[in-house]
Amino acid sequence: MPALDRPVVKPRPVYLDLFAIRQPLAAVVSILHRISGALLFLVGIPVLLWGVQASLESPETFAHYKAVAAHPFAKLVGLALAWAYLHHLLAGVRHLVLDLHVGLDLQSARRSAAIVFVLALLLTLIVAVRLW
Amino acid sequence: MITAGEQRAGSAHYGWRDWLSQRVTAVIMLLYTLLVIGIVMWHGGLDYPVWKAMFASGAFRLATFLCMMAVLFHAWVGVRNIAMDYIKPTGIRLAFQMLVISVLIAYAGWTIQLLWGAP
């Protein structure tokens, strides 16, 4: 067998039914970090740029922007983006702390994942209360 | 199954650079977020005059530009990682990545326009 075709790892059966495996909380926080990031790219950046542009032009466009943002559907989008931003930011800070070799043991890592998950939802709830 | 050839082909050494840039851009965005929260709290709320005055400051515009560039670079590294994980056919992945780059460059242009364009 040519050297480059030689398997590095022997092929073994894998069991990767993601919906049958009970994911640890850190894995849930991790996939939500990715999903929230995708959401911020797809919706967050254009909405942010449009919002800043519309609101800065004149007092009239600022008022118009506020009226559009007050629509129930716009509020829902805003709330989803607020959660995405908060979760992504908090999960990112958790990464930075882990990179400093702080909280690497299993128990601390589980606790920080729980804190990120809950704190993002709590802060989103505060945003929701302020929006409605 | 990973072969020795595939393993060797994957070592382009951009991993550690992206790891670092993703963290540097993250810290820039974090600091900018705290700056905006600080300014709004200082004024005790956000209305049109406060909002307009914020963007009238050249320093704030520059900080906004810096943060937006960090956002776009951070988005590129993140979206490229997602594409590398889930889009297996090379042609489709490269086409998607070119589309993402184009969109991000357009966003950079939009940012410059709304920060320094004609009022």
CSV table of C-alpha atoms in Angstrom, one decimal:
chain,number,residue,atom,x,y,z
A,1,MET,CA,0.0,0.0,0.0
A,2,PRO,CA,1.4,3.5,-0.9
A,3,ALA,CA,2.6,5.4,2.2
A,4,LEU,CA,0.0,8.2,1.8
A,5,ASP,CA,-3.0,5.8,1.6
A,6,ARG,CA,-2.1,4.1,4.8
A,7,PRO,CA,-4.8,4.6,7.4
A,8,VAL,CA,-3.7,6.6,10.4
A,9,VAL,CA,-6.5,5.4,12.5
A,10,LYS,CA,-8.1,2.0,11.9
A,11,PRO,CA,-11.6,2.3,10.7
A,12,ARG,CA,-13.9,1.4,13.6
A,13,PRO,CA,-17.7,1.4,13.9
A,14,VAL,CA,-19.0,4.8,15.0
A,15,TYR,CA,-22.2,5.6,16.8
A,16,LEU,CA,-23.1,9.2,16.2
A,17,ASP,CA,-26.9,9.5,16.4
A,18,LEU,CA,-26.9,13.0,17.8
A,19,PHE,CA,-30.5,12.8,18.8
A,20,ALA,CA,-30.1,9.6,20.8
A,21,ILE,CA,-27.0,10.7,22.7
A,22,ARG,CA,-27.7,12.7,25.8
A,23,GLN,CA,-25.5,15.8,25.3
A,24,PRO,CA,-23.7,17.3,28.3
A,25,LEU,CA,-24.6,20.9,29.0
A,26,ALA,CA,-21.2,22.1,27.7
A,27,ALA,CA,-22.0,20.5,24.3
A,28,VAL,CA,-25.4,22.2,24.2
A,29,VAL,CA,-23.8,25.6,25.0
A,30,SER,CA,-21.2,24.9,22.3
A,31,ILE,CA,-23.7,24.1,19.5
A,32,LEU,CA,-25.7,27.1,20.6
A,33,HIS,CA,-22.6,29.2,20.3
A,34,ARG,CA,-22.3,28.1,16.7
A,35,ILE,CA,-26.0,28.6,16.0
A,36,SER,CA,-26.1,32.0,17.6
A,37,GLY,CA,-23.0,33.0,15.6
A,38,ALA,CA,-24.6,31.9,12.3
A,39,LEU,CA,-27.8,33.8,13.2
A,40,LEU,CA,-25.7,37.0,14.0
A,41,PHE,CA,-24.0,36.7,10.6
A,42,LEU,CA,-27.1,36.0,8.6
A,43,VAL,CA,-29.5,38.4,10.3
A,44,GLY,CA,-27.7,40.4,12.9
A,45,ILE,CA,-25.1,42.3,10.8
A,46,PRO,CA,-27.5,43.4,8.0
A,47,VAL,CA,-30.2,44.4,10.6
A,48,LEU,CA,-27.6,46.3,12.7
A,49,LEU,CA,-26.2,48.2,9.7
A,50,TRP,CA,-29.7,49.0,8.4
A,51,GLY,CA,-30.8,50.1,11.9
A,52,VAL,CA,-27.9,52.4,12.5
A,53,GLN,CA,-28.3,53.9,9.0
A,54,ALA,CA,-32.0,54.4,9.3
A,55,SER,CA,-31.9,55.8,12.8
A,56,LEU,CA,-29.0,58.3,12.1
A,57,GLU,CA,-30.4,60.0,9.0
A,58,SER,CA,-32.8,62.4,10.5
A,59,PRO,CA,-35.3,62.7,13.5
A,60,GLU,CA,-38.0,61.6,11.1
A,61,THR,CA,-36.2,58.4,10.0
A,62,PHE,CA,-35.3,57.8,13.7
A,63,ALA,CA,-39.0,58.0,14.6
A,64,HIS,CA,-39.8,55.8,11.6
A,65,TYR,CA,-37.1,53.3,12.7
A,66,LYS,CA,-38.6,53.3,16.2
A,67,ALA,CA,-42.1,52.6,14.7
A,68,VAL,CA,-40.8,49.7,12.6
A,69,ALA,CA,-38.9,48.3,15.6
A,70,ALA,CA,-42.1,48.5,17.7
A,71,HIS,CA,-43.9,46.1,15.4
A,72,PRO,CA,-44.5,42.7,17.3
A,73,PHE,CA,-42.7,40.7,14.6
A,74,ALA,CA,-39.7,43.1,14.7
A,75,LYS,CA,-39.6,42.8,18.4
A,76,LEU,CA,-39.5,39.0,18.1
A,77,VAL,CA,-36.6,39.2,15.6
A,78,GLY,CA,-34.9,41.7,18.0
A,79,LEU,CA,-35.4,39.4,20.9
A,80,ALA,CA,-33.9,36.4,19.0
A,81,LEU,CA,-30.9,38.6,18.0
A,82,ALA,CA,-30.6,39.8,21.6
A,83,TRP,CA,-30.4,36.2,22.8
A,84,ALA,CA,-28.0,35.3,20.0
A,85,TYR,CA,-25.7,38.2,20.9
A,86,LEU,CA,-25.8,37.6,24.7
A,87,HIS,CA,-25.3,33.8,24.4
A,88,HIS,CA,-22.5,34.3,21.9
A,89,LEU,CA,-20.8,37.0,24.0
A,90,LEU,CA,-21.0,35.0,27.3
A,91,ALA,CA,-19.9,31.7,25.7
A,92,GLY,CA,-17.0,33.6,24.1
A,93,VAL,CA,-16.0,35.1,27.4
A,94,ARG,CA,-16.1,31.5,28.9
A,95,HIS,CA,-13.8,30.5,26.1
A,96,LEU,CA,-11.3,33.3,26.9
A,97,VAL,CA,-11.3,32.3,30.6
A,98,LEU,CA,-10.8,28.6,29.7
A,99,ASP,CA,-7.9,29.8,27.4
A,100,LEU,CA,-6.3,31.3,30.5
A,101,HIS,CA,-6.4,27.8,32.0
A,102,VAL,CA,-9.0,28.9,34.6
A,103,GLY,CA,-11.9,26.5,35.4
A,104,LEU,CA,-10.6,23.6,33.3
A,105,ASP,CA,-11.7,20.8,35.7
A,106,LEU,CA,-14.9,19.0,34.8
A,107,GLN,CA,-17.0,20.4,37.7
A,108,SER,CA,-16.0,24.1,37.0
A,109,ALA,CA,-16.4,23.7,33.3
A,110,ARG,CA,-19.9,22.3,33.8
A,111,ARG,CA,-20.8,25.1,36.2
A,112,SER,CA,-19.6,27.8,33.8
A,113,ALA,CA,-21.5,26.2,30.9
A,114,ALA,CA,-24.7,26.3,33.1
A,115,ILE,CA,-24.0,30.0,34.1
A,116,VAL,CA,-23.6,31.0,30.4
A,117,PHE,CA,-26.8,29.1,29.4
A,118,VAL,CA,-28.9,30.6,32.2
A,119,LEU,CA,-27.4,34.1,32.3
A,120,ALA,CA,-28.0,34.5,28.5
A,121,LEU,CA,-31.7,33.5,29.0
A,122,LEU,CA,-32.1,35.7,32.1
A,123,LEU,CA,-30.6,38.8,30.3
A,124,THR,CA,-32.8,38.0,27.2
A,125,LEU,CA,-35.8,38.0,29.6
A,126,ILE,CA,-34.9,41.4,30.9
A,127,VAL,CA,-34.6,42.6,27.2
A,128,ALA,CA,-38.1,41.1,26.6
A,129,VAL,CA,-39.6,42.9,29.6
A,130,ARG,CA,-38.1,46.2,28.4
A,131,LEU,CA,-39.4,45.6,24.8
A,132,TRP,CA,-42.9,44.9,25.9
B,1,MET,CA,-11.0,6.9,7.7
B,2,ILE,CA,-8.2,9.4,7.8
B,3,THR,CA,-5.1,8.6,5.7
B,4,ALA,CA,-1.6,9.9,6.3
B,5,GLY,CA,-1.9,11.9,3.0
B,6,GLU,CA,-5.1,13.6,4.1
B,7,GLN,CA,-3.6,14.4,7.5
B,8,ARG,CA,-0.5,15.9,5.9
B,9,ALA,CA,-2.7,17.9,3.4
B,10,GLY,CA,-4.6,19.5,6.3
B,11,SER,CA,-1.6,21.1,8.0
B,12,ALA,CA,-1.5,24.5,6.4
B,13,HIS,CA,-0.7,26.1,9.8
B,14,TYR,CA,-3.4,28.8,9.6
B,15,GLY,CA,-5.2,27.2,12.6
B,16,TRP,CA,-3.3,28.9,15.4
B,17,ARG,CA,-3.4,32.3,13.6
B,18,ASP,CA,-7.2,32.1,13.3
B,19,TRP,CA,-7.4,30.9,16.9
B,20,LEU,CA,-5.6,34.1,17.9
B,21,SER,CA,-7.4,36.5,15.6
B,22,GLN,CA,-10.8,35.1,16.7
B,23,ARG,CA,-9.9,36.1,20.3
B,24,VAL,CA,-8.3,39.5,19.5
B,25,THR,CA,-11.4,40.5,17.5
B,26,ALA,CA,-13.7,39.1,20.2
B,27,VAL,CA,-12.0,41.3,22.8
B,28,ILE,CA,-12.3,44.4,20.6
B,29,MET,CA,-16.1,43.7,20.2
B,30,LEU,CA,-16.4,43.2,24.0
B,31,LEU,CA,-14.7,46.5,24.8
B,32,TYR,CA,-16.8,48.3,22.2
B,33,THR,CA,-20.0,46.8,23.7
B,34,LEU,CA,-18.9,48.1,27.2
B,35,LEU,CA,-18.1,51.5,25.7
B,36,VAL,CA,-21.6,51.9,24.1
B,37,ILE,CA,-23.3,50.7,27.3
B,38,GLY,CA,-21.2,53.1,29.3
B,39,ILE,CA,-22.0,56.1,27.0
B,40,VAL,CA,-25.8,55.3,27.0
B,41,MET,CA,-25.8,54.9,30.8
B,42,TRP,CA,-23.8,58.2,31.2
B,43,HIS,CA,-26.6,60.0,29.2
B,44,GLY,CA,-29.3,58.1,31.2
B,45,GLY,CA,-31.0,56.7,28.1
B,46,LEU,CA,-31.0,56.9,24.3
B,47,ASP,CA,-32.9,59.5,22.2
B,48,TYR,CA,-32.2,61.0,18.9
B,49,PRO,CA,-29.9,63.9,20.0
B,50,VAL,CA,-27.8,61.6,22.2
B,51,TRP,CA,-27.6,59.0,19.3
B,52,LYS,CA,-26.7,61.7,16.8
B,53,ALA,CA,-24.1,63.3,19.2
B,54,MET,CA,-22.4,59.9,19.7
B,55,PHE,CA,-21.8,59.5,15.9
B,56,ALA,CA,-20.8,63.1,15.6
B,57,SER,CA,-17.6,62.3,17.5
B,58,GLY,CA,-14.7,61.3,15.2
B,59,ALA,CA,-13.2,59.1,17.9
B,60,PHE,CA,-16.5,57.2,18.3
B,61,ARG,CA,-16.8,56.8,14.5
B,62,LEU,CA,-13.3,55.4,14.4
B,63,ALA,CA,-14.0,53.0,17.4
B,64,THR,CA,-17.2,51.9,15.6
B,65,PHE,CA,-15.2,51.3,12.4
B,66,LEU,CA,-12.6,49.3,14.3
B,67,CYS,CA,-15.3,47.2,16.0
B,68,MET,CA,-17.2,46.6,12.7
B,69,MET,CA,-13.9,45.4,11.0
B,70,ALA,CA,-13.5,43.0,14.0
B,71,VAL,CA,-17.1,41.8,13.5
B,72,LEU,CA,-16.5,41.1,9.8
B,73,PHE,CA,-13.2,39.3,10.3
B,74,HIS,CA,-14.6,37.3,13.2
B,75,ALA,CA,-17.7,36.4,11.1
B,76,TRP,CA,-15.4,35.3,8.3
B,77,VAL,CA,-13.4,32.9,10.5
B,78,GLY,CA,-16.6,31.6,12.1
B,79,VAL,CA,-18.6,31.1,9.0
B,80,ARG,CA,-15.6,29.5,7.2
B,81,ASN,CA,-15.3,27.0,10.0
B,82,ILE,CA,-19.0,26.1,9.8
B,83,ALA,CA,-18.7,25.7,6.0
B,84,MET,CA,-15.6,23.5,6.4
B,85,ASP,CA,-17.6,21.3,8.8
B,86,TYR,CA,-20.8,20.9,7.0
B,87,ILE,CA,-20.3,21.6,3.2
B,88,LYS,CA,-18.4,18.6,2.0
B,89,PRO,CA,-18.3,19.1,-1.9
B,90,THR,CA,-15.3,21.3,-2.5
B,91,GLY,CA,-16.8,23.3,-5.4
B,92,ILE,CA,-20.0,24.2,-3.4
B,93,ARG,CA,-18.0,25.1,-0.4
B,94,LEU,CA,-15.6,27.4,-2.3
B,95,ALA,CA,-18.6,29.1,-4.1
B,96,PHE,CA,-20.3,29.6,-0.7
B,97,GLN,CA,-17.1,31.0,0.8
B,98,MET,CA,-16.7,33.4,-2.1
B,99,LEU,CA,-20.3,34.6,-1.6
B,100,VAL,CA,-19.6,35.2,2.1
B,101,ILE,CA,-16.4,37.1,1.4
B,102,SER,CA,-18.3,39.3,-1.1
B,103,VAL,CA,-21.1,40.0,1.3
B,104,LEU,CA,-18.6,40.9,4.1
B,105,ILE,CA,-16.7,43.3,1.8
B,106,ALA,CA,-20.0,44.9,0.8
B,107,TYR,CA,-20.8,45.3,4.6
B,108,ALA,CA,-17.4,47.0,5.1
B,109,GLY,CA,-18.3,49.4,2.3
B,110,TRP,CA,-21.7,50.0,3.8
B,111,THR,CA,-20.1,50.7,7.2
B,112,ILE,CA,-17.7,53.3,5.7
B,113,GLN,CA,-20.6,54.9,3.8
B,114,LEU,CA,-22.8,55.3,6.8
B,115,LEU,CA,-20.0,56.5,9.1
B,116,TRP,CA,-18.3,59.0,6.7
B,117,GLY,CA,-20.8,59.3,3.8
B,118,ALA,CA,-22.6,62.5,2.9
B,119,PRO,CA,-25.2,63.3,5.6
